[in-house]
């Protein structure tokens, strides 16, 4: 058997003021055939990673394609997307004949002229390989599960956990099902239920935790091969932005339809109940200061670079300063210019620094303060499960009792290394402010005595009715009170 694997991935916030070009991919993941590291997958490359590990034992040949992935930001430059797409498709043609394809995609990528990038890629790939080649795809649950994608793939699996700690596990599932299909052991059919809703569904909270556990318990029994809950990515103005349930069954479409409908109806019943409580910045900071144990983790989802925000909003930092917070640390604040100035000033220097508040109105005002440079580090990274995420050169500066982590490569708070790279021990801090929606919970949840979610004035509003959608299919909750969920594939 001959399998091909490749990745083109990013999560596009169409409301973001930060365009995405080829440079964003080169800064994150820009790997040609054979260049993928042996140690761990990179962003969305888990299918290639696990296929490489299992090829010899499973008796198939893996042809590796290019892997391109960028941190979330605004729409991708059209020519740059077409360059990456055409490179992968040319590799696909050169690899023929093929029995199967393993694509590692995010699922919420938008390029200028292409609202459904993954659908475009899959449609073109299917035209090249024909109907008999088994196409398997792994997606992030914050994807847009369009009908074009379902029609052009044989097996689709999304990560189940949020934070996404099961990326490799789901890639293993995908490869197993592709191989079983090629060996004639199963005949996958897919059903898709449209829940007609926009929401956030962290699996660290009880309601979604129970839902995902029940989903997983259904797999491998009574002909059900896989179940995926599509959360959607709320910050993309595209037609098929919506939560959906996808079921893959062994040959029985009626059974898949029934389960997708049952789970879809349950998902609809959870509307408005899956998100944590949010506080204003002032209340959140004061609540953290007054809590009688440490560390307290304060999350700023509205300035999450993982959702396409700049990660340079200063509102919560200003609240910390106004409250004269002690033993506090905040990060990351993306400001490459400020990092360079800190390196120029040198370790231990005290100098006036302006930082943050650079990209647009939702970044807030820059902070002007006399800072002490407490740490400098080159070429840093942080861990997210088995994956290493680059931070670039980093600097830590101190204002009063607050340590601020400044980074060069824009990304969200994921691993404790964000702070420990710069000599900041999270366990010794009363307050840790992290710019992230929920991925921070994988590393920071286990050490937190309390987690507080704050709704700042940064770009990623948690009230989706505040977003100016123009392309989204209506009606949809919470933009509309009455909706019509139902089976669509």
PDB file of N, CA, C and O in Angstrom, residues 184-250:
ATOM      1  N   UNK A 184     -10.230  -3.766   3.507  1.00  0.00           N
ATOM      2  CA  UNK A 184     -11.568  -4.312   3.334  1.00  0.00           C
ATOM      3  C   UNK A 184     -12.258  -4.710   4.614  1.00  0.00           C
ATOM      4  O   UNK A 184     -13.295  -5.389   4.584  1.00  0.00           O
ATOM      5  N   UNK A 185     -11.732  -4.254   5.752  1.00  0.00           N
ATOM      6  CA  UNK A 185     -12.333  -4.613   7.040  1.00  0.00           C
ATOM      7  C   UNK A 185     -13.544  -3.760   7.379  1.00  0.00           C
ATOM      8  O   UNK A 185     -14.444  -4.207   8.105  1.00  0.00           O
ATOM      9  N   UNK A 186     -13.561  -2.524   6.898  1.00  0.00           N
ATOM     10  CA  UNK A 186     -14.698  -1.626   7.138  1.00  0.00           C
ATOM     11  C   UNK A 186     -14.993  -0.847   5.868  1.00  0.00           C
ATOM     12  O   UNK A 186     -14.137  -0.695   4.996  1.00  0.00           O
ATOM     13  N   UNK A 187     -16.236  -0.334   5.799  1.00  0.00           N
ATOM     14  CA  UNK A 187     -16.667   0.521   4.686  1.00  0.00           C
ATOM     15  C   UNK A 187     -17.265   1.793   5.274  1.00  0.00           C
ATOM     16  O   UNK A 187     -18.474   1.847   5.547  1.00  0.00           O
ATOM     17  N   UNK A 188     -16.458   2.793   5.493  1.00  0.00           N
ATOM     18  CA  UNK A 188     -16.942   3.981   6.208  1.00  0.00           C
ATOM     19  C   UNK A 188     -17.980   4.776   5.432  1.00  0.00           C
ATOM     20  O   UNK A 188     -17.842   4.984   4.220  1.00  0.00           O
ATOM     21  N   UNK A 189     -19.014   5.194   6.140  1.00  0.00           N
ATOM     22  CA  UNK A 189     -20.000   6.152   5.623  1.00  0.00           C
ATOM     23  C   UNK A 189     -20.137   7.248   6.665  1.00  0.00           C
ATOM     24  O   UNK A 189     -20.000   7.001   7.863  1.00  0.00           O
ATOM     25  N   UNK A 190     -20.406   8.475   6.211  1.00  0.00           N
ATOM     26  CA  UNK A 190     -20.457   9.605   7.141  1.00  0.00           C
ATOM     27  C   UNK A 190     -21.827  10.272   7.126  1.00  0.00           C
ATOM     28  O   UNK A 190     -22.485  10.345   6.085  1.00  0.00           O
ATOM     29  N   UNK A 191     -22.219  10.760   8.303  1.00  0.00           N
ATOM     30  CA  UNK A 191     -23.448  11.535   8.463  1.00  0.00           C
ATOM     31  C   UNK A 191     -23.115  12.818   9.212  1.00  0.00           C
ATOM     32  O   UNK A 191     -22.302  12.819  10.144  1.00  0.00           O
ATOM     33  N   UNK A 192     -23.789  13.910   8.822  1.00  0.00           N
ATOM     34  CA  UNK A 192     -23.482  15.223   9.391  1.00  0.00           C
ATOM     35  C   UNK A 192     -24.759  15.917   9.823  1.00  0.00           C
ATOM     36  O   UNK A 192     -25.680  16.096   9.024  1.00  0.00           O
ATOM     37  N   UNK A 193     -24.796  16.314  11.090  1.00  0.00           N
ATOM     38  CA  UNK A 193     -25.946  17.023  11.660  1.00  0.00           C
ATOM     39  C   UNK A 193     -25.539  18.461  11.932  1.00  0.00           C
ATOM     40  O   UNK A 193     -24.528  18.721  12.589  1.00  0.00           O
ATOM     41  N   UNK A 194     -26.319  19.403  11.423  1.00  0.00           N
ATOM     42  CA  UNK A 194     -26.036  20.829  11.604  1.00  0.00           C
ATOM     43  C   UNK A 194     -26.823  21.349  12.802  1.00  0.00           C
ATOM     44  O   UNK A 194     -28.061  21.394  12.777  1.00  0.00           O
ATOM     45  N   UNK A 195     -26.104  21.768  13.830  1.00  0.00           N
ATOM     46  CA  UNK A 195     -26.744  22.234  15.070  1.00  0.00           C
ATOM     47  C   UNK A 195     -27.161  23.697  15.007  1.00  0.00           C
ATOM     48  O   UNK A 195     -27.866  24.169  15.909  1.00  0.00           O
ATOM     49  N   UNK A 196     -26.720  24.426  13.979  1.00  0.00           N
ATOM     50  CA  UNK A 196     -27.084  25.825  13.773  1.00  0.00           C
ATOM     51  C   UNK A 196     -26.778  26.671  15.018  1.00  0.00           C
ATOM     52  O   UNK A 196     -27.641  27.358  15.556  1.00  0.00           O
ATOM     53  N   UNK A 197     -25.528  26.628  15.462  1.00  0.00           N
ATOM     54  CA  UNK A 197     -25.173  27.387  16.646  1.00  0.00           C
ATOM     55  C   UNK A 197     -23.690  27.741  16.633  1.00  0.00           C
ATOM     56  O   UNK A 197     -22.873  27.063  16.021  1.00  0.00           O
ATOM     57  N   UNK A 198     -23.366  28.833  17.313  1.00  0.00           N
ATOM     58  CA  UNK A 198     -21.998  29.285  17.531  1.00  0.00           C
ATOM     59  C   UNK A 198     -21.749  29.205  19.032  1.00  0.00           C
ATOM     60  O   UNK A 198     -22.572  29.675  19.829  1.00  0.00           O
ATOM     61  N   UNK A 199     -20.627  28.618  19.416  1.00  0.00           N
ATOM     62  CA  UNK A 199     -20.369  28.507  20.845  1.00  0.00           C
ATOM     63  C   UNK A 199     -18.939  28.145  21.137  1.00  0.00           C
ATOM     64  O   UNK A 199     -18.110  27.970  20.235  1.00  0.00           O
ATOM     65  N   UNK A 200     -18.625  28.026  22.426  1.00  0.00           N
ATOM     66  CA  UNK A 200     -17.322  27.574  22.900  1.00  0.00           C
ATOM     67  C   UNK A 200     -17.566  26.403  23.843  1.00  0.00           C
ATOM     68  O   UNK A 200     -18.458  26.467  24.700  1.00  0.00           O
ATOM     69  N   UNK A 201     -16.757  25.347  23.695  1.00  0.00           N
ATOM     70  CA  UNK A 201     -17.059  24.099  24.386  1.00  0.00           C
ATOM     71  C   UNK A 201     -15.819  23.490  25.034  1.00  0.00           C
ATOM     72  O   UNK A 201     -15.337  22.432  24.629  1.00  0.00           O
ATOM     73  N   UNK A 202     -15.260  24.131  26.057  1.00  0.00           N
ATOM     74  CA  UNK A 202     -14.089  23.558  26.736  1.00  0.00           C
ATOM     75  C   UNK A 202     -14.430  22.242  27.431  1.00  0.00           C
ATOM     76  O   UNK A 202     -15.438  22.145  28.142  1.00  0.00           O
ATOM     77  N   UNK A 203     -13.588  21.253  27.208  1.00  0.00           N
ATOM     78  CA  UNK A 203     -13.833  19.941  27.810  1.00  0.00           C
ATOM     79  C   UNK A 203     -13.287  19.855  29.230  1.00  0.00           C
ATOM     80  O   UNK A 203     -13.329  18.791  29.849  1.00  0.00           O
ATOM     81  N   UNK A 204     -12.778  20.965  29.748  1.00  0.00           N
ATOM     82  CA  UNK A 204     -12.345  21.023  31.143  1.00  0.00           C
ATOM     83  C   UNK A 204     -13.496  21.365  32.080  1.00  0.00           C
ATOM     84  O   UNK A 204     -13.317  21.387  33.300  1.00  0.00           O
ATOM     85  N   UNK A 205     -14.668  21.645  31.509  1.00  0.00           N
ATOM     86  CA  UNK A 205     -15.863  21.910  32.317  1.00  0.00           C
ATOM     87  C   UNK A 205     -16.808  20.704  32.238  1.00  0.00           C
ATOM     88  O   UNK A 205     -16.823  19.988  31.232  1.00  0.00           O
ATOM     89  N   UNK A 206     -17.613  20.474  33.268  1.00  0.00           N
ATOM     90  CA  UNK A 206     -18.349  19.208  33.394  1.00  0.00           C
ATOM     91  C   UNK A 206     -19.287  18.871  32.239  1.00  0.00           C
ATOM     92  O   UNK A 206     -19.349  17.702  31.821  1.00  0.00           O
ATOM     93  N   UNK A 207     -20.033  19.845  31.719  1.00  0.00           N
ATOM     94  CA  UNK A 207     -21.050  19.519  30.729  1.00  0.00           C
ATOM     95  C   UNK A 207     -20.423  18.952  29.457  1.00  0.00           C
ATOM     96  O   UNK A 207     -20.833  17.902  28.953  1.00  0.00           O
ATOM     97  N   UNK A 208     -19.413  19.629  28.917  1.00  0.00           N
ATOM     98  CA  UNK A 208     -18.772  19.146  27.697  1.00  0.00           C
ATOM     99  C   UNK A 208     -17.909  17.924  27.982  1.00  0.00           C
ATOM    100  O   UNK A 208     -17.782  17.041  27.127  1.00  0.00           O
ATOM    101  N   UNK A 209     -17.340  17.842  29.174  1.00  0.00           N
ATOM    102  CA  UNK A 209     -16.566  16.660  29.550  1.00  0.00           C
ATOM    103  C   UNK A 209     -17.441  15.405  29.465  1.00  0.00           C
ATOM    104  O   UNK A 209     -17.042  14.381  28.897  1.00  0.00           O
ATOM    105  N   UNK A 210     -18.640  15.492  29.998  1.00  0.00           N
ATOM    106  CA  UNK A 210     -19.543  14.351  29.953  1.00  0.00           C
ATOM    107  C   UNK A 210     -19.971  14.007  28.538  1.00  0.00           C
ATOM    108  O   UNK A 210     -20.066  12.826  28.170  1.00  0.00           O
ATOM    109  N   UNK A 211     -20.222  15.031  27.730  1.00  0.00           N
ATOM    110  CA  UNK A 211     -20.645  14.809  26.343  1.00  0.00           C
ATOM    111  C   UNK A 211     -19.554  14.085  25.560  1.00  0.00           C
ATOM    112  O   UNK A 211     -19.816  13.110  24.848  1.00  0.00           O
ATOM    113  N   UNK A 212     -18.322  14.536  25.694  1.00  0.00           N
ATOM    114  CA  UNK A 212     -17.216  13.915  24.962  1.00  0.00           C
ATOM    115  C   UNK A 212     -16.963  12.491  25.467  1.00  0.00           C
ATOM    116  O   UNK A 212     -16.699  11.580  24.670  1.00  0.00           O
ATOM    117  N   UNK A 213     -17.057  12.284  26.751  1.00  0.00           N
ATOM    118  CA  UNK A 213     -16.874  10.927  27.277  1.00  0.00           C
ATOM    119  C   UNK A 213     -17.924   9.974  26.712  1.00  0.00           C
ATOM    120  O   UNK A 213     -17.610   8.821  26.377  1.00  0.00           O
ATOM    121  N   UNK A 214     -19.153  10.435  26.592  1.00  0.00           N
ATOM    122  CA  UNK A 214     -20.204   9.587  26.015  1.00  0.00           C
ATOM    123  C   UNK A 214     -19.951   9.337  24.528  1.00  0.00           C
ATOM    124  O   UNK A 214     -20.188   8.235  24.023  1.00  0.00           O
ATOM    125  N   UNK A 215     -19.480  10.348  23.808  1.00  0.00           N
ATOM    126  CA  UNK A 215     -19.116  10.174  22.404  1.00  0.00           C
ATOM    127  C   UNK A 215     -18.074   9.077  22.247  1.00  0.00           C
ATOM    128  O   UNK A 215     -18.205   8.177  21.407  1.00  0.00           O
ATOM    129  N   UNK A 216     -17.030   9.162  23.047  1.00  0.00           N
ATOM    130  CA  UNK A 216     -15.927   8.214  22.919  1.00  0.00           C
ATOM    131  C   UNK A 216     -16.362   6.798  23.285  1.00  0.00           C
ATOM    132  O   UNK A 216     -15.869   5.823  22.698  1.00  0.00           O
ATOM    133  N   UNK A 217     -17.276   6.687  24.224  1.00  0.00           N
ATOM    134  CA  UNK A 217     -17.756   5.362  24.623  1.00  0.00           C
ATOM    135  C   UNK A 217     -18.544   4.678  23.512  1.00  0.00           C
ATOM    136  O   UNK A 217     -18.676   3.439  23.503  1.00  0.00           O
ATOM    137  N   UNK A 218     -19.070   5.435  22.560  1.00  0.00           N
ATOM    138  CA  UNK A 218     -19.845   4.870  21.450  1.00  0.00           C
ATOM    139  C   UNK A 218     -18.961   4.286  20.362  1.00  0.00           C
ATOM    140  O   UNK A 218     -19.403   3.438  19.577  1.00  0.00           O
ATOM    141  N   UNK A 219     -17.716   4.745  20.289  1.00  0.00           N
ATOM    142  CA  UNK A 219     -16.834   4.337  19.204  1.00  0.00           C
ATOM    143  C   UNK A 219     -16.358   2.898  19.377  1.00  0.00           C
ATOM    144  O   UNK A 219     -16.088   2.448  20.488  1.00  0.00           O
ATOM    145  N   UNK A 220     -16.278   2.197  18.243  1.00  0.00           N
ATOM    146  CA  UNK A 220     -15.834   0.809  18.279  1.00  0.00           C
ATOM    147  C   UNK A 220     -16.899  -0.177  18.675  1.00  0.00           C
ATOM    148  O   UNK A 220     -16.612  -1.362  18.891  1.00  0.00           O
ATOM    149  N   UNK A 221     -18.129   0.288  18.774  1.00  0.00           N
ATOM    150  CA  UNK A 221     -19.240  -0.581  19.160  1.00  0.00           C
ATOM    151  C   UNK A 221     -20.392  -0.432  18.180  1.00  0.00           C
ATOM    152  O   UNK A 221     -20.655   0.672  17.685  1.00  0.00           O
ATOM    153  N   UNK A 222     -21.069  -1.539  17.904  1.00  0.00           N
ATOM    154  CA  UNK A 222     -22.300  -1.516  17.112  1.00  0.00           C
ATOM    155  C   UNK A 222     -22.111  -0.802  15.770  1.00  0.00           C
ATOM    156  O   UNK A 222     -22.985  -0.082  15.302  1.00  0.00           O
ATOM    157  N   UNK A 223     -20.927  -0.959  15.174  1.00  0.00           N
ATOM    158  CA  UNK A 223     -20.702  -0.413  13.840  1.00  0.00           C
ATOM    159  C   UNK A 223     -20.358   1.070  13.794  1.00  0.00           C
ATOM    160  O   UNK A 223     -20.257   1.636  12.704  1.00  0.00           O
ATOM    161  N   UNK A 224     -20.163   1.704  14.938  1.00  0.00           N
ATOM    162  CA  UNK A 224     -19.781   3.128  14.957  1.00  0.00           C
ATOM    163  C   UNK A 224     -18.259   3.218  15.008  1.00  0.00           C
ATOM    164  O   UNK A 224     -17.621   2.728  15.936  1.00  0.00           O
ATOM    165  N   UNK A 225     -17.684   3.852  14.002  1.00  0.00           N
ATOM    166  CA  UNK A 225     -16.234   3.939  13.888  1.00  0.00           C
ATOM    167  C   UNK A 225     -15.666   5.191  14.541  1.00  0.00           C
ATOM    168  O   UNK A 225     -14.582   5.158  15.124  1.00  0.00           O
ATOM    169  N   UNK A 226     -16.378   6.306  14.435  1.00  0.00           N
ATOM    170  CA  UNK A 226     -15.857   7.566  14.974  1.00  0.00           C
ATOM    171  C   UNK A 226     -16.993   8.561  15.148  1.00  0.00           C
ATOM    172  O   UNK A 226     -17.959   8.550  14.379  1.00  0.00           O
ATOM    173  N   UNK A 227     -16.863   9.418  16.156  1.00  0.00           N
ATOM    174  CA  UNK A 227     -17.806  10.509  16.385  1.00  0.00           C
ATOM    175  C   UNK A 227     -17.006  11.773  16.662  1.00  0.00           C
ATOM    176  O   UNK A 227     -16.073  11.764  17.469  1.00  0.00           O
ATOM    177  N   UNK A 228     -17.363  12.856  15.991  1.00  0.00           N
ATOM    178  CA  UNK A 228     -16.672  14.134  16.193  1.00  0.00           C
ATOM    179  C   UNK A 228     -17.683  15.238  16.446  1.00  0.00           C
ATOM    180  O   UNK A 228     -18.713  15.318  15.766  1.00  0.00           O
ATOM    181  N   UNK A 229     -17.372  16.082  17.428  1.00  0.00           N
ATOM    182  CA  UNK A 229     -18.160  17.288  17.667  1.00  0.00           C
ATOM    183  C   UNK A 229     -17.399  18.472  17.084  1.00  0.00           C
ATOM    184  O   UNK A 229     -16.263  18.744  17.487  1.00  0.00           O
ATOM    185  N   UNK A 230     -18.009  19.157  16.138  1.00  0.00           N
ATOM    186  CA  UNK A 230     -17.398  20.318  15.515  1.00  0.00           C
ATOM    187  C   UNK A 230     -17.861  21.551  16.276  1.00  0.00           C
ATOM    188  O   UNK A 230     -19.044  21.900  16.263  1.00  0.00           O
ATOM    189  N   UNK A 231     -16.929  22.218  16.953  1.00  0.00           N
ATOM    190  CA  UNK A 231     -17.283  23.380  17.765  1.00  0.00           C
ATOM    191  C   UNK A 231     -17.560  24.601  16.893  1.00  0.00           C
ATOM    192  O   UNK A 231     -18.364  25.441  17.254  1.00  0.00           O
ATOM    193  N   UNK A 232     -16.854  24.725  15.786  1.00  0.00           N
ATOM    194  CA  UNK A 232     -16.786  25.870  14.876  1.00  0.00           C
ATOM    195  C   UNK A 232     -15.747  26.868  15.386  1.00  0.00           C
ATOM    196  O   UNK A 232     -15.334  26.819  16.556  1.00  0.00           O
ATOM    197  N   UNK A 233     -15.286  27.748  14.524  1.00  0.00           N
ATOM    198  CA  UNK A 233     -14.394  28.837  14.921  1.00  0.00           C
ATOM    199  C   UNK A 233     -15.171  30.139  14.772  1.00  0.00           C
ATOM    200  O   UNK A 233     -15.378  30.618  13.650  1.00  0.00           O
ATOM    201  N   UNK A 234     -15.614  30.727  15.881  1.00  0.00           N
ATOM    202  CA  UNK A 234     -16.567  31.840  15.805  1.00  0.00           C
ATOM    203  C   UNK A 234     -16.057  33.090  15.107  1.00  0.00           C
ATOM    204  O   UNK A 234     -16.860  33.912  14.667  1.00  0.00           O
ATOM    205  N   UNK A 235     -14.736  33.250  15.003  1.00  0.00           N
ATOM    206  CA  UNK A 235     -14.190  34.516  14.509  1.00  0.00           C
ATOM    207  C   UNK A 235     -13.853  34.453  13.018  1.00  0.00           C
ATOM    208  O   UNK A 235     -12.873  35.029  12.566  1.00  0.00           O
ATOM    209  N   UNK A 236     -14.681  33.754  12.274  1.00  0.00           N
ATOM    210  CA  UNK A 236     -14.530  33.680  10.821  1.00  0.00           C
ATOM    211  C   UNK A 236     -15.893  33.921  10.185  1.00  0.00           C
ATOM    212  O   UNK A 236     -16.858  33.218  10.490  1.00  0.00           O
ATOM    213  N   UNK A 237     -15.964  34.907   9.328  1.00  0.00           N
ATOM    214  CA  UNK A 237     -17.222  35.220   8.646  1.00  0.00           C
ATOM    215  C   UNK A 237     -17.275  34.422   7.344  1.00  0.00           C
ATOM    216  O   UNK A 237     -16.889  34.900   6.279  1.00  0.00           O
ATOM    217  N   UNK A 238     -17.716  33.160   7.451  1.00  0.00           N
ATOM    218  CA  UNK A 238     -17.871  32.278   6.297  1.00  0.00           C
ATOM    219  C   UNK A 238     -19.260  31.642   6.356  1.00  0.00           C
ATOM    220  O   UNK A 238     -19.870  31.562   7.426  1.00  0.00           O
ATOM    221  N   UNK A 239     -19.726  31.182   5.227  1.00  0.00           N
ATOM    222  CA  UNK A 239     -21.117  30.723   5.116  1.00  0.00           C
ATOM    223  C   UNK A 239     -21.432  29.572   6.065  1.00  0.00           C
ATOM    224  O   UNK A 239     -22.454  29.574   6.749  1.00  0.00           O
ATOM    225  N   UNK A 240     -20.553  28.564   6.135  1.00  0.00           N
ATOM    226  CA  UNK A 240     -20.873  27.359   6.906  1.00  0.00           C
ATOM    227  C   UNK A 240     -20.239  27.370   8.292  1.00  0.00           C
ATOM    228  O   UNK A 240     -19.864  26.331   8.823  1.00  0.00           O
ATOM    229  N   UNK A 241     -20.152  28.537   8.897  1.00  0.00           N
ATOM    230  CA  UNK A 241     -19.746  28.656  10.290  1.00  0.00           C
ATOM    231  C   UNK A 241     -20.899  28.161  11.161  1.00  0.00           C
ATOM    232  O   UNK A 241     -21.966  28.780  11.217  1.00  0.00           O
ATOM    233  N   UNK A 242     -20.692  27.039  11.856  1.00  0.00           N
ATOM    234  CA  UNK A 242     -21.734  26.479  12.709  1.00  0.00           C
ATOM    235  C   UNK A 242     -21.198  25.249  13.423  1.00  0.00           C
ATOM    236  O   UNK A 242     -20.242  24.617  12.960  1.00  0.00           O
ATOM    237  N   UNK A 243     -21.796  24.909  14.547  1.00  0.00           N
ATOM    238  CA  UNK A 243     -21.472  23.664  15.224  1.00  0.00           C
ATOM    239  C   UNK A 243     -22.167  22.493  14.545  1.00  0.00           C
ATOM    240  O   UNK A 243     -23.338  22.595  14.157  1.00  0.00           O
ATOM    241  N   UNK A 244     -21.451  21.397  14.389  1.00  0.00           N
ATOM    242  CA  UNK A 244     -22.014  20.216  13.726  1.00  0.00           C
ATOM    243  C   UNK A 244     -21.540  18.940  14.413  1.00  0.00           C
ATOM    244  O   UNK A 244     -20.534  18.945  15.111  1.00  0.00           O
ATOM    245  N   UNK A 245     -22.260  17.863  14.208  1.00  0.00           N
ATOM    246  CA  UNK A 245     -21.875  16.553  14.713  1.00  0.00           C
ATOM    247  C   UNK A 245     -21.634  15.638  13.517  1.00  0.00           C
ATOM    248  O   UNK A 245     -22.490  15.527  12.632  1.00  0.00           O
ATOM    249  N   UNK A 246     -20.487  14.968  13.503  1.00  0.00           N
ATOM    250  CA  UNK A 246     -20.114  14.077  12.408  1.00  0.00           C
ATOM    251  C   UNK A 246     -19.958  12.658  12.949  1.00  0.00           C
ATOM    252  O   UNK A 246     -19.243  12.433  13.926  1.00  0.00           O
ATOM    253  N   UNK A 247     -20.626  11.727  12.306  1.00  0.00           N
ATOM    254  CA  UNK A 247     -20.543  10.320  12.690  1.00  0.00           C
ATOM    255  C   UNK A 247     -20.030   9.518  11.502  1.00  0.00           C
ATOM    256  O   UNK A 247     -20.514   9.689  10.377  1.00  0.00           O
ATOM    257  N   UNK A 248     -19.053   8.649  11.762  1.00  0.00           N
ATOM    258  CA  UNK A 248     -18.550   7.710  10.756  1.00  0.00           C
ATOM    259  C   UNK A 248     -18.956   6.314  11.200  1.00  0.00           C
ATOM    260  O   UNK A 248     -18.610   5.878  12.309  1.00  0.00           O
ATOM    261  N   UNK A 249     -19.704   5.619  10.347  1.00  0.00           N
ATOM    262  CA  UNK A 249     -20.185   4.279  10.668  1.00  0.00           C
ATOM    263  C   UNK A 249     -19.683   3.282   9.635  1.00  0.00           C
ATOM    264  O   UNK A 249     -19.249   3.652   8.531  1.00  0.00           O
ATOM    265  N   UNK A 250     -19.765   2.013   9.973  1.00  0.00           N
ATOM    266  CA  UNK A 250     -19.303   0.948   9.088  1.00  0.00           C
ATOM    267  C   UNK A 250     -20.438   0.479   8.188  1.00  0.00           C
ATOM    268  O   UNK A 250     -21.182  -0.437   8.544  1.00  0.00           O
TER     269      UNK A 250
END
